[in-house]
Each structure stands twice: as C-alpha cells, then as structure tokens.
Amino acid sequence: MKNTILSLSLITLLMSCKNEKKQMTETNSAQDSIALIERAKAIHDRVITLDTHADINVKNFTDSINYTQDLSSQVTLPKMDQGGLDVAWFIVYTGQDELTDEGYKKAYENAMDKYNAIHKLVDDIAPDQIELALTSDDVRRIVKSGKKVAMIGIENGYPIGKDISNVEKFYDLGGRYMSLAHNGHSQLSDSNTGEADSIWLHNGLSDLGKKVIKEMNRLGMMVDVSHPSKEAMRDMIELSEAPIIASHSSARALCDHSRNLDDEQLDWLKENGGVVQAVAFAAYLNTEKAEKRAAFKKEVALTVMDSMNVAYLDWSAVRELKADEREAYYEVLQKVNPIVEAKLKTMKNVPEAVNVSDLVDHIDYMVNKIGIEHVGISSDFDGGGGIEGWNDASETFNVTLELVKRGYTEEQIGLLWSGNLLRVLDDVQAVAKKLQS
C-alpha cells in the first residue's frame, strides 16, 4: 500500500513538473512573440516606408469626398497613419485605347484630371498632412516634419500621344517614373500582354518610344518596366543611361505570369543598377492559391451581385472595357467586395488566401538572386492589389513584421522599404544633371 502511494505521488509530481515546464515554455514563447512584435514596431517606426504603386480615383479628391476621410479605398491618410505608411506613389494611370488622335486626346485629358487631383490633395485639401516630393531629399525632409509624402508615377505613356514635349510637361507636374505601356501595345512600346497571342506591334520599343527613353533620361524620370514586354525591357536597358525600375512586379520563377520578371530580366536589372518592387497582387504571387480562392469567391460574389442586379465580369472582360466603363465597374466592385469578404469570414472550407508570407517569399527569392540592393516593395492598392495581412495601407506594419520574422535586419528592411528606390531616383537625377550640363 505504501509503495502504491509512493508511486502515485511520484506520478503526480512528474505530471506537475511536466505541466509547469509546458506552462513555462508557453510563457517564454508568448514573451518572445511580444518582444519580436515590439522590435518590429520600433523598426517600422524608424525606417521610411514607401509604396511605389497606389492607384487613385479622381472622385476621391474633391472638397466633400477625399483622403482625409476614412473612405472604402485601400489608401487614405487615416489608413496611412494607422499602418505607418510614410510615402505613397499616386498613379496617373490611363487604360490603353486606340492609337488615334482622338484616343491620345482623351487619354491626355484623363491623365491631367489625375495630376490635378493629386495636386488638389497636397495643395488645397490637406497641405498640413501630406506634401508632394520630387527628390529623395524632399522625402526625408517631409517625413521628418511628421507629414505624409505623395509622389507621382505614370502608368502608361499612352497620354503622351505623338508629342514628345508632353514628357517634360508630365515631369514638371511631378511625374518621377513612367511605364511606356500598360495592358495593350501603345504607340511607344509593346506590352507584356502580347505573350497571350504572340502578336507584337513594335517587337520592343517603337522609334518614338526610344526617343522617349532618352528624354526621360535627360529630365530625370525613372523608366518603369513593369508592364512593357520583355523585348521592350531589353531595348530600355540598352538605351537608358540611368538605372531603371519595375514599379510593381514579382519573381516569375515563383509565379509564372507575364507581369513578373524572369531570372534573365532580374539579372539585367541587377547589371543596370535598378530595383524591382515586389507587388502584393495575389495573381502575381501564387497563381494556384489565387485561382482557388478566386473561384470560390466568384461563386459568393455572383450571389451578392445578382441581388444587386450587377453583372459579374472576369478580368479579361474588364480589360476590354473602355477606360470610363472600367472605372465605373471598379466603383461597383468597391461596394461588393466588403460584402463578399464578410460572407467568407462566416463560411467553412474557404480556400486559403494569398498572404504576406507569399509576398515575402518573392522578396526572399529576388534578394537571394540579385542582392538586397535591388529589391523593394509595392502594393498596387486600388488597382487590384491587396493580400491577406496587407489588404490596405492600415496593415502596412504586417510586412515589416514578416521581414523581422525572416531575420532581416533594420538596415536591410530600410533598404527594402525605401532605400533602394530612393537610391535609384538619386542616380537617375544625377544622370539627368550630367546630360543637361
């Protein structure tokens, strides 16, 4: 009996020790997690966070509806504050239309509306909260002042028409990078979309496009290769006297999409001294996960849109719409998406979403392939971008947290978030100064 009691006591003691050890392990693990988060927050506060691609809708830049408010758009000033996003490159985007004088005129007017909207935000609506930057020195000065930073990128050179003097006009309005094509061949450059049917207009850059590259070098405007074809990128690298950028592209080795850069293109970019901004666009990060999730989400969206008497259009159909029709459709989707996402949260067996970990997988790959000095970060917010964990500007910290988890140092995180891109901007402007002299 005595031995039985001793045995039971020993078992009880061992179980108690095991439970105490488990509790200690869990406590230490929780403390480690808290310490890691606090370290990530401190790094996030100290580095300059810069997103090279945020699309805009001019209807959100009026006296009554604007970015000082908590709008449904993925980027607003309150969301930038909440997520600790310092710099947003607002995009003067123009969809590709016919290569006619009428098409160029309409595109130019559309571009000017977007320039005017951005200037209205920084000059009239919220000059005490956000300021336009034209140089890296401007960025650092404005961030130090406590204000947010606006910069301007041009997505599609189509609005230039056939008048090369428009490049300087766009530069004077604040444009500091430009892509010569979007989804469809422009008068300047072939688009990556030519891969779908192997039909090309210029087999790279047109003669006018080559002149535009030289003019961008002369002015100090970065050349963006995210949408043009691979052959056009080859032409740009051969012609440009300054480093180039891919403002929102990821690694094709991890996700085989024509919008991403393959290993050869990444090597070109490294040799050129440029930078590729990994983009938080689900379809460019993990096609399999994105398609599974999209198919499931589509079924949910169909029921929601049917109840709203709205037709569902897939991406290829949306691309065929005229620019104003496409913009109107995106406005409808902005109302539908929150309803769909809310429904998904209540459902079981929902396919996993593309997330911040997938984004950083691409960053890891490109850092290992071409070096950390040539990689950056972008969202493509309000233009199709957004992933689980970084679905709007308010969640920007989560990217830094994942980078810290992966072992990146504060210096490296600073390079990824802004240092590399601003270095390229400096290099491009130095080349321009030399050319002008």
Coordinates of C-alpha atoms in Angstrom, one line a residue, residues 28-395:
N28 CA 8.5 32.1 -22.8
S29 CA 7.1 31.6 -26.3
A30 CA 4.5 34.3 -25.7
Q31 CA 7.2 36.7 -24.3
D32 CA 9.4 36.0 -27.3
S33 CA 6.5 36.8 -29.7
I34 CA 5.7 40.0 -27.8
A35 CA 9.4 41.0 -27.9
L36 CA 9.6 40.3 -31.6
I37 CA 6.5 42.4 -32.3
E38 CA 7.8 45.3 -30.2
R39 CA 11.1 45.1 -32.1
A40 CA 9.3 45.1 -35.4
K41 CA 7.2 48.1 -34.4
A42 CA 10.4 50.0 -33.4
I43 CA 12.0 49.2 -36.7
H44 CA 8.8 50.1 -38.6
D45 CA 8.7 53.5 -36.9
R46 CA 12.3 54.3 -37.7
V47 CA 12.6 53.3 -41.3
I48 CA 10.9 55.2 -44.2
T49 CA 8.1 53.0 -45.6
L50 CA 7.5 53.7 -49.3
D51 CA 4.9 52.1 -51.6
T52 CA 5.6 52.7 -55.3
H53 CA 2.2 51.9 -56.6
A54 CA -1.2 53.2 -55.4
D55 CA -3.9 53.9 -58.0
I56 CA -6.4 56.7 -57.5
N57 CA -9.9 57.6 -58.4
V58 CA -10.4 61.3 -59.0
K59 CA -13.8 61.2 -57.3
N60 CA -12.0 60.7 -54.0
F61 CA -10.1 64.1 -54.4
T62 CA -12.9 66.6 -54.0
D63 CA -13.8 69.1 -51.3
S64 CA -16.5 66.8 -50.0
I65 CA -15.0 63.3 -50.6
N66 CA -11.3 63.0 -50.1
Y67 CA -8.4 61.1 -48.5
T68 CA -8.7 62.9 -45.2
Q69 CA -11.7 60.7 -44.6
D70 CA -11.9 57.0 -43.9
L71 CA -13.1 56.0 -47.4
S72 CA -13.5 52.5 -48.7
S73 CA -10.4 52.9 -50.8
Q74 CA -7.3 51.0 -49.7
V75 CA -5.3 54.1 -49.3
T76 CA -6.4 57.2 -47.3
L77 CA -4.5 59.4 -44.9
P78 CA -6.1 57.8 -41.8
K79 CA -5.1 54.3 -43.2
M80 CA -1.6 55.5 -43.9
D81 CA -1.3 56.8 -40.3
Q82 CA -2.7 53.6 -38.8
G83 CA -0.4 51.4 -40.8
G84 CA 2.7 53.6 -40.6
L85 CA 3.0 54.1 -44.4
D86 CA 5.1 57.2 -45.0
V87 CA 5.2 57.5 -48.7
A88 CA 2.6 56.7 -51.4
W89 CA 3.3 57.0 -55.1
F90 CA -0.1 58.0 -56.5
I91 CA -0.5 56.8 -60.0
V92 CA -1.5 58.7 -63.1
Y93 CA -3.0 55.6 -64.9
T94 CA -4.5 55.6 -68.3
G95 CA -6.0 52.4 -69.8
Q96 CA -4.9 51.5 -73.3
D97 CA -7.3 52.6 -76.2
E98 CA -7.0 53.1 -79.9
L99 CA -3.8 54.6 -81.4
T100 CA -5.6 57.6 -82.9
D101 CA -5.5 61.4 -82.3
E102 CA -8.9 61.1 -80.6
G103 CA -7.6 58.4 -78.3
Y104 CA -4.5 60.3 -77.4
K105 CA -6.5 63.4 -76.7
K106 CA -8.9 61.6 -74.4
A107 CA -6.0 59.9 -72.6
Y108 CA -4.2 63.2 -72.1
E109 CA -7.3 64.7 -70.5
N110 CA -7.7 61.7 -68.3
A111 CA -4.1 62.0 -67.2
M112 CA -4.4 65.7 -66.5
D113 CA -7.5 65.0 -64.3
K114 CA -5.4 62.7 -62.2
Y115 CA -2.5 65.2 -61.9
N116 CA -4.9 67.9 -60.9
A117 CA -6.5 65.6 -58.3
I118 CA -3.1 64.8 -56.6
H119 CA -2.1 68.5 -56.6
K120 CA -5.5 69.4 -55.1
L121 CA -4.9 66.9 -52.3
V122 CA -1.4 68.3 -51.4
D123 CA -2.1 72.0 -52.2
D124 CA -5.7 72.5 -51.1
I125 CA -7.3 69.6 -49.3
A126 CA -4.6 68.6 -46.8
P127 CA -1.4 70.6 -47.1
D128 CA -0.9 70.2 -43.4
Q129 CA -1.0 66.4 -43.6
I130 CA 0.7 65.5 -46.9
E131 CA 3.2 67.1 -49.3
L132 CA 4.4 66.3 -52.8
A133 CA 8.1 65.1 -53.0
L134 CA 10.2 65.4 -56.1
T135 CA 13.5 64.1 -54.8
S136 CA 14.8 61.8 -52.1
D137 CA 15.8 64.9 -50.0
D138 CA 12.2 66.0 -50.2
V139 CA 11.1 62.6 -48.9
R140 CA 13.3 62.7 -45.9
R141 CA 12.5 66.3 -45.1
I142 CA 8.7 65.8 -45.3
V143 CA 8.8 62.5 -43.2
K144 CA 10.9 64.3 -40.6
S145 CA 8.3 67.1 -40.4
G146 CA 5.6 64.5 -39.5
K147 CA 3.6 64.7 -42.7
K148 CA 2.9 62.0 -45.2
V149 CA 4.6 62.1 -48.6
A150 CA 2.9 61.9 -52.0
M151 CA 4.9 61.1 -55.1
I152 CA 3.7 60.6 -58.7
G153 CA 4.2 57.7 -61.0
I154 CA 2.8 57.4 -64.6
E155 CA 1.3 54.1 -65.6
N156 CA 1.2 54.0 -69.4
G157 CA 2.9 56.5 -71.7
Y158 CA -0.2 56.5 -74.0
P159 CA -1.3 60.0 -72.9
I160 CA 1.9 61.4 -74.4
G161 CA 0.4 60.8 -77.8
K162 CA 2.9 61.6 -80.5
D163 CA 4.1 64.8 -78.9
I164 CA 7.3 64.1 -77.0
S165 CA 7.1 67.5 -75.3
N166 CA 4.4 66.0 -73.1
V167 CA 7.1 64.0 -71.3
E168 CA 8.5 67.3 -69.9
K169 CA 5.0 68.5 -69.1
F170 CA 4.4 65.4 -67.1
Y171 CA 7.8 65.7 -65.4
D172 CA 7.0 69.3 -64.4
L173 CA 3.7 68.2 -62.9
G174 CA 5.7 65.9 -60.6
G175 CA 5.9 62.6 -62.5
R176 CA 9.1 60.8 -61.4
Y177 CA 8.6 57.4 -63.1
M178 CA 6.7 56.3 -66.2
S179 CA 5.9 53.0 -67.9
L180 CA 5.6 53.2 -71.7
A181 CA 2.8 50.7 -71.9
H182 CA 0.0 49.0 -69.9
N183 CA -2.3 46.2 -70.9
G184 CA -2.1 46.5 -74.6
H185 CA 0.5 47.8 -77.0
S186 CA 0.9 51.6 -77.0
Q187 CA 2.4 53.9 -79.7
L188 CA 5.7 53.7 -77.6
S189 CA 6.1 50.1 -76.6
D190 CA 4.8 46.6 -76.8
S191 CA 3.0 45.3 -73.7
N192 CA 3.6 42.0 -71.7
T193 CA 0.0 41.1 -72.8
G194 CA 1.4 40.2 -76.2
E195 CA 2.6 36.9 -74.8
A196 CA -1.0 35.7 -74.9
D197 CA -1.3 35.7 -78.7
S198 CA 2.3 36.4 -79.8
I199 CA 1.1 39.4 -81.7
W200 CA 3.5 42.3 -81.4
L201 CA 3.3 45.9 -82.7
H202 CA 6.9 47.0 -82.5
N203 CA 8.9 44.0 -81.4
G204 CA 10.0 46.0 -78.4
L205 CA 10.1 49.8 -78.4
S206 CA 8.9 52.0 -81.3
D207 CA 11.1 54.7 -82.7
L208 CA 9.1 57.2 -80.7
G209 CA 9.4 55.1 -77.6
K210 CA 13.2 55.1 -78.0
K211 CA 13.2 58.9 -78.1
V212 CA 11.0 59.0 -75.0
I213 CA 13.5 56.9 -73.1
K214 CA 16.3 59.4 -74.0
E215 CA 14.0 62.3 -73.0
M216 CA 13.2 60.6 -69.6
N217 CA 17.0 60.2 -69.0
R218 CA 17.5 63.9 -69.8
L219 CA 14.8 65.0 -67.4
G220 CA 15.5 62.7 -64.6
M221 CA 12.4 60.5 -64.8
M222 CA 12.8 56.8 -63.9
V223 CA 11.9 54.2 -66.6
D224 CA 9.4 51.6 -65.3
V225 CA 9.4 48.2 -67.0
S226 CA 6.6 46.5 -65.0
H227 CA 4.1 46.4 -67.9
P228 CA 6.1 46.5 -71.2
S229 CA 7.2 43.3 -72.9
K230 CA 10.5 41.5 -72.2
E231 CA 11.8 42.7 -75.6
A232 CA 10.9 46.2 -74.8
M233 CA 12.7 45.9 -71.5
R234 CA 15.8 44.7 -73.3
D235 CA 15.6 47.9 -75.5
M236 CA 15.1 50.1 -72.5
I237 CA 18.2 48.7 -70.7
E238 CA 20.3 49.1 -73.8
L239 CA 19.1 52.7 -74.4
S240 CA 18.9 54.0 -70.9
E241 CA 21.9 55.8 -69.4
A242 CA 20.4 55.5 -65.9
P243 CA 19.1 52.7 -63.8
I244 CA 15.5 51.5 -64.3
I245 CA 12.8 50.2 -62.0
A246 CA 10.0 47.6 -62.1
S247 CA 7.5 49.6 -60.0
H248 CA 5.2 46.6 -59.2
S249 CA 6.4 43.2 -60.3
S250 CA 7.4 40.0 -58.6
A251 CA 9.5 36.9 -59.5
R252 CA 8.4 34.8 -62.5
A253 CA 10.3 31.8 -61.1
L254 CA 7.8 31.6 -58.3
C255 CA 4.7 32.7 -60.2
D256 CA 4.7 32.3 -64.0
H257 CA 2.9 35.4 -65.0
S258 CA 4.0 37.8 -67.8
R259 CA 3.8 40.7 -65.4
N260 CA 6.6 39.2 -63.4
L261 CA 10.3 39.3 -64.2
D262 CA 12.1 36.1 -65.1
D263 CA 15.6 35.3 -63.9
E264 CA 17.2 36.7 -67.0
Q265 CA 15.3 40.0 -66.6
L266 CA 16.3 40.1 -62.9
D267 CA 19.9 39.7 -63.9
W268 CA 19.5 42.6 -66.5
L269 CA 18.1 44.7 -63.7
K270 CA 21.0 44.0 -61.4
E271 CA 23.6 44.8 -64.0
N272 CA 21.7 48.0 -64.8
G273 CA 21.7 49.0 -61.1
G274 CA 17.9 49.2 -60.9
V275 CA 15.3 47.9 -58.5
V276 CA 12.3 45.6 -58.7
Q277 CA 9.4 46.4 -56.3
A278 CA 7.7 43.1 -55.3
V279 CA 4.0 43.6 -55.6
A280 CA 1.2 42.5 -53.2
F281 CA -1.1 41.4 -56.1
A282 CA -2.4 37.9 -55.4
A283 CA -2.3 36.6 -59.0
Y284 CA 1.3 37.6 -59.4
L285 CA 2.4 35.9 -56.1
N286 CA 0.8 32.5 -56.1
T287 CA -1.4 31.5 -59.1
E288 CA -2.6 28.3 -57.6
K289 CA -3.8 29.8 -54.3
A290 CA -5.2 32.9 -56.0
E291 CA -7.2 30.9 -58.6
K292 CA -8.7 28.5 -55.9
R293 CA -9.6 31.4 -53.7
A294 CA -10.9 33.5 -56.7
A295 CA -13.1 30.6 -58.0
F296 CA -14.7 30.2 -54.5
K297 CA -15.0 33.9 -54.1
K298 CA -16.6 34.3 -57.5
E299 CA -19.5 32.0 -56.5
V300 CA -20.1 34.1 -53.4
A301 CA -19.8 37.3 -55.5
L302 CA -22.3 36.0 -58.1
T303 CA -25.0 35.7 -55.4
V304 CA -24.2 39.1 -54.0
M305 CA -24.0 40.9 -57.4
D306 CA -27.2 39.1 -58.5
S307 CA -29.0 40.5 -55.5
M308 CA -27.7 44.0 -56.6
N309 CA -28.6 43.4 -60.3
V310 CA -25.0 43.8 -61.3
A311 CA -23.3 41.6 -63.9
Y312 CA -20.1 39.7 -63.0
L313 CA -17.2 40.3 -65.4
D314 CA -13.9 38.3 -65.3
W315 CA -10.6 40.0 -65.7
S316 CA -10.4 39.5 -69.5
A317 CA -13.8 41.1 -70.0
V318 CA -12.9 44.0 -67.7
R319 CA -9.8 44.7 -69.8
E320 CA -11.9 45.0 -72.9
L321 CA -14.0 47.8 -71.3
K322 CA -13.3 51.4 -72.2
A323 CA -11.5 53.4 -69.5
D324 CA -14.6 55.2 -68.1
E325 CA -16.6 51.9 -68.2
R326 CA -13.7 50.1 -66.4
E327 CA -13.6 52.8 -63.7
A328 CA -17.3 52.6 -63.2
Y329 CA -17.1 48.8 -62.8
Y330 CA -14.3 49.2 -60.2
E331 CA -16.5 51.5 -58.3
V332 CA -19.2 48.8 -58.1
L333 CA -16.6 46.2 -57.0
Q334 CA -15.5 48.5 -54.2
K335 CA -19.1 48.2 -52.8
V336 CA -19.4 44.5 -53.5
N337 CA -16.0 43.3 -52.1
P338 CA -16.6 44.2 -48.4
I339 CA -19.9 42.3 -48.5
V340 CA -18.2 39.2 -50.1
E341 CA -15.3 39.3 -47.7
A342 CA -17.7 39.5 -44.7
K343 CA -19.6 36.4 -46.0
L344 CA -16.3 34.5 -46.5
K345 CA -15.5 35.0 -42.8
T346 CA -18.7 33.2 -41.8
M347 CA -18.1 30.2 -44.1
K348 CA -16.3 27.0 -43.7
N349 CA -13.7 25.3 -46.0
V350 CA -12.8 28.6 -47.7
P351 CA -9.5 28.2 -49.7
E352 CA -6.5 29.9 -48.2
A353 CA -5.8 33.4 -49.4
V354 CA -2.6 34.7 -50.8
N355 CA -0.9 36.4 -47.9
V356 CA 2.0 38.5 -46.6
S357 CA 4.2 35.3 -46.3
D358 CA 3.7 34.7 -50.1
L359 CA 4.8 38.3 -50.8
V360 CA 8.0 37.9 -48.7
D361 CA 8.7 34.6 -50.4
H362 CA 9.2 36.7 -53.6
I363 CA 11.3 39.2 -51.7
D364 CA 13.5 36.4 -50.4
Y365 CA 13.9 34.8 -53.8
M366 CA 14.8 38.1 -55.5
V367 CA 17.2 39.1 -52.7
N368 CA 19.0 35.8 -53.0
K369 CA 19.0 36.0 -56.8
I370 CA 20.2 39.6 -57.4
G371 CA 21.0 41.1 -53.9
I372 CA 19.1 43.1 -51.4
E373 CA 20.2 46.4 -53.0
H374 CA 17.9 45.7 -56.0
V375 CA 14.6 44.8 -54.3
G376 CA 11.7 46.9 -52.9
I377 CA 8.0 46.7 -52.0
S378 CA 4.8 47.8 -53.6
S379 CA 1.1 47.2 -53.2
D380 CA -0.9 48.1 -56.3
F381 CA -3.6 49.2 -53.9
D382 CA -6.9 50.4 -55.5
G383 CA -5.7 48.8 -58.7
G384 CA -6.2 45.1 -57.9
G385 CA -3.5 44.7 -55.2
G386 CA -4.1 43.6 -51.7
I387 CA -3.4 40.3 -49.9
E388 CA -4.4 38.8 -46.6
G389 CA -2.4 40.7 -44.0
W390 CA -1.8 43.7 -46.2
N391 CA -5.1 44.4 -47.8
D392 CA -4.9 48.2 -47.3
A393 CA -2.5 50.8 -46.0
S394 CA -3.6 50.4 -42.4
E395 CA -2.0 46.9 -42.4

